[in-house]
Amino acid sequence: MTFSLKEKISITVLLFLTYLIPTVPEWLHHSSGHFDIIIISAPIWLACFYIGPYWLHYKLSQFSFMRNLHVVLKGAVFVALMFVGAMLVNELHFMAFPHYRFTLSDQVTSAILGSILLFNDTALCDISTFTTGA
């Protein structure tokens, strides 16, 4: 499965919007006087947890060893990438904000839930391409 530049941009925008949906209400509720935190935190979350793992998994999918894996194993790889992303979010936030804590259980839960949301769409694209012969 390959994407055109227009499709890549569209997917990245959708991933960005997926990040904004739960985040904007939280910002509005908790952000009075904390705009500097938002400016630092948003790119970390986007690069490490939303957009980064998705595109890394896409790039890995171009290799034959990934193309030959069962869909469940591909999903497990995606969960692992999301978990590494969550760990990076924790470490980078801790460096920027020493009081920040993203517990291991939250990292695991976020990786599983996030990967289900994002990988499900990816797996459906693979299946539809396979069944239509495109």
PDB file of C-alpha atoms in Angstrom:
ATOM      1  CA  MET A   1       0.000   0.000   0.000  1.00  0.00           C
ATOM      2  CA  THR A   2       1.414   3.380  -0.992  1.00  0.00           C
ATOM      3  CA  PHE A   3      -0.028   6.856  -0.634  1.00  0.00           C
ATOM      4  CA  SER A   4       0.254   9.858  -2.891  1.00  0.00           C
ATOM      5  CA  LEU A   5       1.548  13.128  -1.425  1.00  0.00           C
ATOM      6  CA  LYS A   6      -2.018  14.450  -1.242  1.00  0.00           C
ATOM      7  CA  GLU A   7      -3.125  11.349   0.679  1.00  0.00           C
ATOM      8  CA  LYS A   8      -0.146  11.624   3.041  1.00  0.00           C
ATOM      9  CA  ILE A   9      -1.006  15.245   3.794  1.00  0.00           C
ATOM     10  CA  SER A  10      -4.674  14.352   4.314  1.00  0.00           C
ATOM     11  CA  ILE A  11      -3.792  11.521   6.700  1.00  0.00           C
ATOM     12  CA  THR A  12      -1.427  13.755   8.665  1.00  0.00           C
ATOM     13  CA  VAL A  13      -4.129  16.425   8.964  1.00  0.00           C
ATOM     14  CA  LEU A  14      -6.620  13.799  10.162  1.00  0.00           C
ATOM     15  CA  LEU A  15      -4.116  12.555  12.750  1.00  0.00           C
ATOM     16  CA  PHE A  16      -3.630  16.151  13.896  1.00  0.00           C
ATOM     17  CA  LEU A  17      -7.409  16.564  14.209  1.00  0.00           C
ATOM     18  CA  THR A  18      -7.610  13.280  16.120  1.00  0.00           C
ATOM     19  CA  TYR A  19      -5.181  14.832  18.586  1.00  0.00           C
ATOM     20  CA  LEU A  20      -7.127  18.100  18.807  1.00  0.00           C
ATOM     21  CA  ILE A  21     -10.555  16.582  19.507  1.00  0.00           C
ATOM     22  CA  PRO A  22      -9.826  15.491  23.102  1.00  0.00           C
ATOM     23  CA  THR A  23      -7.153  18.133  23.680  1.00  0.00           C
ATOM     24  CA  VAL A  24      -8.924  21.413  22.927  1.00  0.00           C
ATOM     25  CA  PRO A  25     -11.584  21.020  25.653  1.00  0.00           C
ATOM     26  CA  GLU A  26      -8.828  20.155  28.136  1.00  0.00           C
ATOM     27  CA  TRP A  27      -6.844  23.216  27.070  1.00  0.00           C
ATOM     28  CA  LEU A  28      -9.885  25.423  27.489  1.00  0.00           C
ATOM     29  CA  HIS A  29     -10.580  24.001  30.927  1.00  0.00           C
ATOM     30  CA  HIS A  30      -7.030  23.964  32.330  1.00  0.00           C
ATOM     31  CA  SER A  31      -4.959  26.345  30.257  1.00  0.00           C
ATOM     32  CA  SER A  32      -5.497  29.770  31.781  1.00  0.00           C
ATOM     33  CA  GLY A  33      -1.982  31.151  32.020  1.00  0.00           C
ATOM     34  CA  HIS A  34      -0.359  27.952  30.718  1.00  0.00           C
ATOM     35  CA  PHE A  35      -0.041  28.674  27.009  1.00  0.00           C
ATOM     36  CA  ASP A  36       3.725  28.059  27.175  1.00  0.00           C
ATOM     37  CA  ILE A  37       3.076  24.504  28.358  1.00  0.00           C
ATOM     38  CA  ILE A  38       0.702  23.896  25.446  1.00  0.00           C
ATOM     39  CA  ILE A  39       3.267  25.197  22.953  1.00  0.00           C
ATOM     40  CA  ILE A  40       5.868  22.729  24.268  1.00  0.00           C
ATOM     41  CA  SER A  41       3.535  19.805  24.899  1.00  0.00           C
ATOM     42  CA  ALA A  42       1.539  19.700  21.648  1.00  0.00           C
ATOM     43  CA  PRO A  43       4.484  19.014  19.291  1.00  0.00           C
ATOM     44  CA  ILE A  44       5.782  16.306  21.644  1.00  0.00           C
ATOM     45  CA  TRP A  45       2.445  14.490  21.613  1.00  0.00           C
ATOM     46  CA  LEU A  46       1.985  14.919  17.875  1.00  0.00           C
ATOM     47  CA  ALA A  47       5.479  13.784  16.876  1.00  0.00           C
ATOM     48  CA  CYS A  48       5.903  10.963  19.376  1.00  0.00           C
ATOM     49  CA  PHE A  49       2.427   9.553  19.837  1.00  0.00           C
ATOM     50  CA  TYR A  50       0.099  10.450  16.985  1.00  0.00           C
ATOM     51  CA  ILE A  51       1.853  11.194  13.726  1.00  0.00           C
ATOM     52  CA  GLY A  52       5.264   9.613  14.351  1.00  0.00           C
ATOM     53  CA  PRO A  53       4.221   6.011  15.115  1.00  0.00           C
ATOM     54  CA  TYR A  54       1.679   5.994  12.293  1.00  0.00           C
ATOM     55  CA  TRP A  55       4.205   7.024   9.646  1.00  0.00           C
ATOM     56  CA  LEU A  56       6.935   4.831  11.113  1.00  0.00           C
ATOM     57  CA  HIS A  57       4.601   1.840  10.874  1.00  0.00           C
ATOM     58  CA  TYR A  58       3.752   2.853   7.313  1.00  0.00           C
ATOM     59  CA  LYS A  59       7.461   2.960   6.410  1.00  0.00           C
ATOM     60  CA  LEU A  60       8.060  -0.423   8.088  1.00  0.00           C
ATOM     61  CA  SER A  61       5.124  -1.816   6.085  1.00  0.00           C
ATOM     62  CA  GLN A  62       7.104  -1.211   2.911  1.00  0.00           C
ATOM     63  CA  PHE A  63       9.564  -3.969   3.902  1.00  0.00           C
ATOM     64  CA  SER A  64       8.786  -7.557   2.940  1.00  0.00           C
ATOM     65  CA  PHE A  65       9.148  -8.888   6.497  1.00  0.00           C
ATOM     66  CA  MET A  66       6.253  -6.637   7.596  1.00  0.00           C
ATOM     67  CA  ARG A  67       4.124  -7.291   4.515  1.00  0.00           C
ATOM     68  CA  ASN A  68       4.325 -11.025   5.213  1.00  0.00           C
ATOM     69  CA  LEU A  69       3.226 -10.767   8.852  1.00  0.00           C
ATOM     70  CA  HIS A  70      -0.266 -11.736   9.943  1.00  0.00           C
ATOM     71  CA  VAL A  71      -2.490  -8.734  10.637  1.00  0.00           C
ATOM     72  CA  VAL A  72      -2.441  -9.494  14.393  1.00  0.00           C
ATOM     73  CA  LEU A  73       1.353  -9.309  14.440  1.00  0.00           C
ATOM     74  CA  LYS A  74       1.257  -6.085  12.414  1.00  0.00           C
ATOM     75  CA  GLY A  75      -1.096  -4.739  15.069  1.00  0.00           C
ATOM     76  CA  ALA A  76       1.293  -5.826  17.814  1.00  0.00           C
ATOM     77  CA  VAL A  77       4.103  -3.936  16.069  1.00  0.00           C
ATOM     78  CA  PHE A  78       1.891  -0.860  15.977  1.00  0.00           C
ATOM     79  CA  VAL A  79       1.077  -1.203  19.694  1.00  0.00           C
ATOM     80  CA  ALA A  80       4.814  -1.451  20.400  1.00  0.00           C
ATOM     81  CA  LEU A  81       5.504   1.695  18.349  1.00  0.00           C
ATOM     82  CA  MET A  82       2.743   3.554  20.190  1.00  0.00           C
ATOM     83  CA  PHE A  83       4.151   2.373  23.529  1.00  0.00           C
ATOM     84  CA  VAL A  84       7.639   3.591  22.608  1.00  0.00           C
ATOM     85  CA  GLY A  85       6.005   6.872  21.578  1.00  0.00           C
ATOM     86  CA  ALA A  86       4.243   7.093  24.938  1.00  0.00           C
ATOM     87  CA  MET A  87       7.541   6.466  26.711  1.00  0.00           C
ATOM     88  CA  LEU A  88       9.132   9.265  24.673  1.00  0.00           C
ATOM     89  CA  VAL A  89       6.237  11.572  25.568  1.00  0.00           C
ATOM     90  CA  ASN A  90       6.841  10.798  29.232  1.00  0.00           C
ATOM     91  CA  GLU A  91      10.597  11.390  29.048  1.00  0.00           C
ATOM     92  CA  LEU A  92      10.410  14.585  26.990  1.00  0.00           C
ATOM     93  CA  HIS A  93       7.668  16.019  29.181  1.00  0.00           C
ATOM     94  CA  PHE A  94       9.597  15.119  32.304  1.00  0.00           C
ATOM     95  CA  MET A  95      12.622  17.014  30.949  1.00  0.00           C
ATOM     96  CA  ALA A  96      10.472  20.051  30.149  1.00  0.00           C
ATOM     97  CA  PHE A  97       8.203  19.843  33.199  1.00  0.00           C
ATOM     98  CA  PRO A  98       9.790  18.040  36.188  1.00  0.00           C
ATOM     99  CA  HIS A  99       6.383  17.652  37.878  1.00  0.00           C
ATOM    100  CA  TYR A 100       4.897  15.787  34.877  1.00  0.00           C
ATOM    101  CA  ARG A 101       4.058  12.111  35.298  1.00  0.00           C
ATOM    102  CA  PHE A 102       2.685   9.793  32.615  1.00  0.00           C
ATOM    103  CA  THR A 103       2.546   6.537  34.534  1.00  0.00           C
ATOM    104  CA  LEU A 104       3.517   3.219  32.999  1.00  0.00           C
ATOM    105  CA  SER A 105      -0.073   1.991  33.227  1.00  0.00           C
ATOM    106  CA  ASP A 106      -1.250   5.150  31.420  1.00  0.00           C
ATOM    107  CA  GLN A 107       1.427   4.615  28.769  1.00  0.00           C
ATOM    108  CA  VAL A 108       0.332   1.021  28.170  1.00  0.00           C
ATOM    109  CA  THR A 109      -3.360   1.920  28.142  1.00  0.00           C
ATOM    110  CA  SER A 110      -2.794   4.855  25.790  1.00  0.00           C
ATOM    111  CA  ALA A 111      -0.676   2.723  23.462  1.00  0.00           C
ATOM    112  CA  ILE A 112      -3.313   0.006  23.251  1.00  0.00           C
ATOM    113  CA  LEU A 113      -6.270   2.354  22.815  1.00  0.00           C
ATOM    114  CA  GLY A 114      -4.442   4.672  20.430  1.00  0.00           C
ATOM    115  CA  SER A 115      -3.182   1.833  18.301  1.00  0.00           C
ATOM    116  CA  ILE A 116      -6.632   0.265  18.089  1.00  0.00           C
ATOM    117  CA  LEU A 117      -8.020   3.538  16.807  1.00  0.00           C
ATOM    118  CA  LEU A 118      -5.253   4.211  14.290  1.00  0.00           C
ATOM    119  CA  PHE A 119      -4.284   0.672  13.252  1.00  0.00           C
ATOM    120  CA  ASN A 120      -7.862  -0.351  12.624  1.00  0.00           C
ATOM    121  CA  ASP A 121      -8.074   2.138   9.765  1.00  0.00           C
ATOM    122  CA  THR A 122      -4.697   1.023   8.414  1.00  0.00           C
ATOM    123  CA  ALA A 123      -5.644  -2.653   8.526  1.00  0.00           C
ATOM    124  CA  LEU A 124      -8.916  -1.937   6.747  1.00  0.00           C
ATOM    125  CA  CYS A 125      -6.992  -0.156   3.976  1.00  0.00           C
ATOM    126  CA  ASP A 126      -4.713  -3.187   3.584  1.00  0.00           C
ATOM    127  CA  ILE A 127      -7.648  -5.596   3.467  1.00  0.00           C
ATOM    128  CA  SER A 128      -9.590  -3.497   0.951  1.00  0.00           C
ATOM    129  CA  THR A 129      -6.515  -3.222  -1.286  1.00  0.00           C
ATOM    130  CA  PHE A 130      -5.985  -6.960  -1.035  1.00  0.00           C
ATOM    131  CA  THR A 131      -9.591  -7.871  -1.831  1.00  0.00           C
ATOM    132  CA  THR A 132     -10.029  -5.384  -4.687  1.00  0.00           C
ATOM    133  CA  GLY A 133      -6.728  -6.312  -6.279  1.00  0.00           C
ATOM    134  CA  ALA A 134      -5.603  -2.684  -6.445  1.00  0.00           C
TER     135      ALA A 134
END
